[in-house]
PDB file of C-alpha atoms in Angstrom:
ATOM      1  CA  MET A   1     -32.142 -50.411  -5.477  1.00  0.00           C
ATOM      2  CA  ASN A   2     -32.532 -47.040  -3.766  1.00  0.00           C
ATOM      3  CA  ASN A   3     -30.578 -45.128  -6.397  1.00  0.00           C
ATOM      4  CA  THR A   4     -32.874 -45.455  -9.390  1.00  0.00           C
ATOM      5  CA  ALA A   5     -33.451 -41.718  -9.881  1.00  0.00           C
ATOM      6  CA  SER A   6     -29.727 -40.995  -9.551  1.00  0.00           C
ATOM      7  CA  VAL A   7     -28.840 -43.694 -12.073  1.00  0.00           C
ATOM      8  CA  LEU A   8     -31.454 -42.388 -14.501  1.00  0.00           C
ATOM      9  CA  VAL A   9     -30.139 -38.818 -14.242  1.00  0.00           C
ATOM     10  CA  LEU A  10     -26.556 -39.976 -14.787  1.00  0.00           C
ATOM     11  CA  LEU A  11     -27.650 -42.099 -17.727  1.00  0.00           C
ATOM     12  CA  PHE A  12     -29.578 -39.164 -19.193  1.00  0.00           C
ATOM     13  CA  LEU A  13     -26.511 -36.927 -18.920  1.00  0.00           C
ATOM     14  CA  ALA A  14     -24.177 -39.568 -20.347  1.00  0.00           C
ATOM     15  CA  VAL A  15     -26.434 -40.240 -23.344  1.00  0.00           C
ATOM     16  CA  THR A  16     -26.916 -36.517 -23.922  1.00  0.00           C
ATOM     17  CA  PHE A  17     -23.197 -35.796 -24.049  1.00  0.00           C
ATOM     18  CA  ILE A  18     -22.234 -38.965 -25.929  1.00  0.00           C
ATOM     19  CA  MET A  19     -24.724 -38.107 -28.669  1.00  0.00           C
ATOM     20  CA  SER A  20     -23.599 -34.478 -28.718  1.00  0.00           C
ATOM     21  CA  THR A  21     -19.940 -35.490 -28.965  1.00  0.00           C
ATOM     22  CA  HIS A  22     -20.700 -38.011 -31.704  1.00  0.00           C
ATOM     23  CA  GLU A  23     -22.542 -35.369 -33.713  1.00  0.00           C
ATOM     24  CA  LYS A  24     -19.717 -32.859 -33.389  1.00  0.00           C
ATOM     25  CA  LEU A  25     -16.873 -35.276 -34.147  1.00  0.00           C
ATOM     26  CA  PHE A  26     -18.404 -37.391 -36.908  1.00  0.00           C
ATOM     27  CA  HIS A  27     -20.146 -34.474 -38.599  1.00  0.00           C
ATOM     28  CA  TRP A  28     -17.471 -31.839 -37.991  1.00  0.00           C
ATOM     29  CA  THR A  29     -17.957 -30.057 -41.322  1.00  0.00           C
ATOM     30  CA  ASP A  30     -21.705 -29.744 -40.821  1.00  0.00           C
ATOM     31  CA  THR A  31     -21.178 -28.651 -37.218  1.00  0.00           C
ATOM     32  CA  MET A  32     -18.751 -25.927 -38.248  1.00  0.00           C
ATOM     33  CA  ALA A  33     -21.057 -24.854 -41.098  1.00  0.00           C
ATOM     34  CA  TRP A  34     -23.768 -24.224 -38.489  1.00  0.00           C
ATOM     35  CA  MET A  35     -21.599 -22.880 -35.654  1.00  0.00           C
ATOM     36  CA  LYS A  36     -19.405 -20.391 -37.514  1.00  0.00           C
ATOM     37  CA  PRO A  37     -22.327 -18.245 -38.737  1.00  0.00           C
ATOM     38  CA  HIS A  38     -24.060 -18.741 -35.376  1.00  0.00           C
ATOM     39  CA  PHE A  39     -21.116 -17.121 -33.567  1.00  0.00           C
ATOM     40  CA  GLU A  40     -19.962 -14.677 -36.286  1.00  0.00           C
ATOM     41  CA  ASN A  41     -21.055 -11.616 -34.276  1.00  0.00           C
ATOM     42  CA  THR A  42     -19.486 -12.724 -30.999  1.00  0.00           C
ATOM     43  CA  ILE A  43     -16.052 -12.727 -29.401  1.00  0.00           C
ATOM     44  CA  LEU A  44     -15.847 -16.439 -30.341  1.00  0.00           C
ATOM     45  CA  LYS A  45     -16.019 -15.791 -34.096  1.00  0.00           C
ATOM     46  CA  ASN A  46     -12.320 -16.599 -34.657  1.00  0.00           C
ATOM     47  CA  TYR A  47     -12.239 -19.433 -32.132  1.00  0.00           C
ATOM     48  CA  VAL A  48     -15.233 -21.612 -33.035  1.00  0.00           C
ATOM     49  CA  PRO A  49     -13.242 -24.790 -33.853  1.00  0.00           C
ATOM     50  CA  PHE A  50     -11.076 -24.352 -30.744  1.00  0.00           C
ATOM     51  CA  ALA A  51     -14.059 -23.625 -28.484  1.00  0.00           C
ATOM     52  CA  THR A  52     -15.908 -26.604 -29.949  1.00  0.00           C
ATOM     53  CA  GLY A  53     -12.891 -28.808 -29.231  1.00  0.00           C
ATOM     54  CA  ILE A  54     -12.840 -27.664 -25.607  1.00  0.00           C
ATOM     55  CA  LEU A  55     -16.572 -28.319 -25.371  1.00  0.00           C
ATOM     56  CA  VAL A  56     -16.135 -31.824 -26.820  1.00  0.00           C
ATOM     57  CA  LEU A  57     -13.426 -32.537 -24.246  1.00  0.00           C
ATOM     58  CA  PHE A  58     -15.759 -31.512 -21.414  1.00  0.00           C
ATOM     59  CA  GLU A  59     -18.589 -33.586 -22.915  1.00  0.00           C
ATOM     60  CA  ILE A  60     -16.344 -36.662 -23.065  1.00  0.00           C
ATOM     61  CA  VAL A  61     -15.144 -36.211 -19.484  1.00  0.00           C
ATOM     62  CA  SER A  62     -18.730 -35.659 -18.296  1.00  0.00           C
ATOM     63  CA  SER A  63     -19.925 -38.783 -20.101  1.00  0.00           C
ATOM     64  CA  ILE A  64     -17.157 -40.992 -18.751  1.00  0.00           C
ATOM     65  CA  LEU A  65     -17.632 -39.751 -15.195  1.00  0.00           C
ATOM     66  CA  CYS A  66     -21.398 -40.310 -15.415  1.00  0.00           C
ATOM     67  CA  LEU A  67     -20.983 -43.847 -16.814  1.00  0.00           C
ATOM     68  CA  VAL A  68     -18.390 -44.786 -14.190  1.00  0.00           C
ATOM     69  CA  GLY A  69     -20.678 -43.189 -11.599  1.00  0.00           C
ATOM     70  CA  ILE A  70     -23.530 -45.481 -12.662  1.00  0.00           C
ATOM     71  CA  VAL A  71     -21.342 -48.565 -12.266  1.00  0.00           C
ATOM     72  CA  GLU A  72     -19.948 -47.313  -8.960  1.00  0.00           C
ATOM     73  CA  LEU A  73     -23.425 -46.523  -7.645  1.00  0.00           C
ATOM     74  CA  TYR A  74     -24.966 -49.789  -8.806  1.00  0.00           C
ATOM     75  CA  PHE A  75     -22.249 -52.142  -7.559  1.00  0.00           C
ATOM     76  CA  TYR A  76     -20.776 -50.291  -4.573  1.00  0.00           C
ATOM     77  CA  ASP A  77     -23.441 -47.742  -3.551  1.00  0.00           C
ATOM     78  CA  VAL A  78     -20.787 -45.002  -3.779  1.00  0.00           C
ATOM     79  CA  ARG A  79     -21.484 -41.598  -5.329  1.00  0.00           C
ATOM     80  CA  LEU A  80     -18.035 -40.079  -5.952  1.00  0.00           C
ATOM     81  CA  PHE A  81     -17.785 -40.447  -9.740  1.00  0.00           C
ATOM     82  CA  GLY A  82     -21.489 -39.755 -10.174  1.00  0.00           C
ATOM     83  CA  PHE A  83     -21.097 -36.529  -8.230  1.00  0.00           C
ATOM     84  CA  TYR A  84     -18.183 -35.387 -10.382  1.00  0.00           C
ATOM     85  CA  GLY A  85     -20.041 -36.485 -13.505  1.00  0.00           C
ATOM     86  CA  ALA A  86     -23.006 -34.328 -12.556  1.00  0.00           C
ATOM     87  CA  VAL A  87     -20.752 -31.378 -11.646  1.00  0.00           C
ATOM     88  CA  TYR A  88     -18.825 -31.635 -14.927  1.00  0.00           C
ATOM     89  CA  SER A  89     -22.144 -31.865 -16.733  1.00  0.00           C
ATOM     90  CA  CYS A  90     -23.215 -28.600 -15.092  1.00  0.00           C
ATOM     91  CA  ILE A  91     -19.946 -26.938 -16.106  1.00  0.00           C
ATOM     92  CA  THR A  92     -20.330 -28.219 -19.677  1.00  0.00           C
ATOM     93  CA  LEU A  93     -23.876 -26.911 -19.855  1.00  0.00           C
ATOM     94  CA  LEU A  94     -22.768 -23.550 -18.466  1.00  0.00           C
ATOM     95  CA  PHE A  95     -20.219 -23.319 -21.315  1.00  0.00           C
ATOM     96  CA  MET A  96     -23.021 -24.047 -23.763  1.00  0.00           C
ATOM     97  CA  LEU A  97     -25.303 -21.518 -22.088  1.00  0.00           C
ATOM     98  CA  PHE A  98     -22.587 -18.878 -22.240  1.00  0.00           C
ATOM     99  CA  GLY A  99     -22.169 -19.487 -25.974  1.00  0.00           C
ATOM    100  CA  GLN A 100     -25.886 -19.332 -26.665  1.00  0.00           C
ATOM    101  CA  ARG A 101     -26.255 -16.117 -24.699  1.00  0.00           C
ATOM    102  CA  LEU A 102     -23.296 -14.586 -26.561  1.00  0.00           C
ATOM    103  CA  ALA A 103     -24.956 -15.520 -29.847  1.00  0.00           C
ATOM    104  CA  LYS A 104     -28.237 -14.095 -28.556  1.00  0.00           C
ATOM    105  CA  ASP A 105     -29.898 -17.459 -29.202  1.00  0.00           C
ATOM    106  CA  PHE A 106     -32.393 -17.236 -26.365  1.00  0.00           C
ATOM    107  CA  ASP A 107     -34.388 -20.300 -27.443  1.00  0.00           C
ATOM    108  CA  GLY A 108     -31.181 -22.346 -27.426  1.00  0.00           C
ATOM    109  CA  ALA A 109     -30.279 -20.943 -24.016  1.00  0.00           C
ATOM    110  CA  ARG A 110     -33.715 -21.855 -22.690  1.00  0.00           C
ATOM    111  CA  THR A 111     -33.267 -25.431 -23.884  1.00  0.00           C
ATOM    112  CA  ILE A 112     -29.891 -25.678 -22.162  1.00  0.00           C
ATOM    113  CA  ALA A 113     -31.487 -24.387 -18.950  1.00  0.00           C
ATOM    114  CA  ILE A 114     -33.802 -27.413 -18.958  1.00  0.00           C
ATOM    115  CA  TYR A 115     -30.825 -29.763 -19.178  1.00  0.00           C
ATOM    116  CA  PHE A 116     -29.100 -27.763 -16.463  1.00  0.00           C
ATOM    117  CA  VAL A 117     -31.964 -28.335 -14.022  1.00  0.00           C
ATOM    118  CA  ILE A 118     -31.611 -32.083 -14.516  1.00  0.00           C
ATOM    119  CA  ALA A 119     -27.825 -31.886 -14.036  1.00  0.00           C
ATOM    120  CA  VAL A 120     -28.249 -29.876 -10.821  1.00  0.00           C
ATOM    121  CA  LEU A 121     -30.669 -32.525  -9.564  1.00  0.00           C
ATOM    122  CA  GLY A 122     -27.912 -35.019 -10.232  1.00  0.00           C
ATOM    123  CA  VAL A 123     -25.460 -32.953  -8.193  1.00  0.00           C
ATOM    124  CA  PHE A 124     -28.002 -32.712  -5.372  1.00  0.00           C
ATOM    125  CA  TRP A 125     -28.750 -36.461  -5.334  1.00  0.00           C
ATOM    126  CA  MET A 126     -25.066 -37.371  -5.590  1.00  0.00           C
ATOM    127  CA  SER A 127     -24.065 -35.060  -2.693  1.00  0.00           C
TER     128      SER A 127
END
């Protein structure tokens, strides 16, 4: 299999977003208890639940595309869904980065940048 690194990146992104989505959806009250104060001094202060819902939607789409991309790559040696999974992952991470920068959470933004590098590698390898 010549696509091991690509599969591992897609799997990393899928697991990352599946776990993030699970945390947000199944622990919504705790998530909102952390996020509302986090964004209280930003333009998102009145839209935290809505913005979180949009983020969850992007995380779900990214995860599904990455998982389908793994199957497509493994069985058919095709990169279409993997490419879109990596691109959607980058977009999702950019949303997160934007939020962290708005909140002036520079440590959080730095962490997201690390994930972003991996997602960009995925885009590069899937191109």
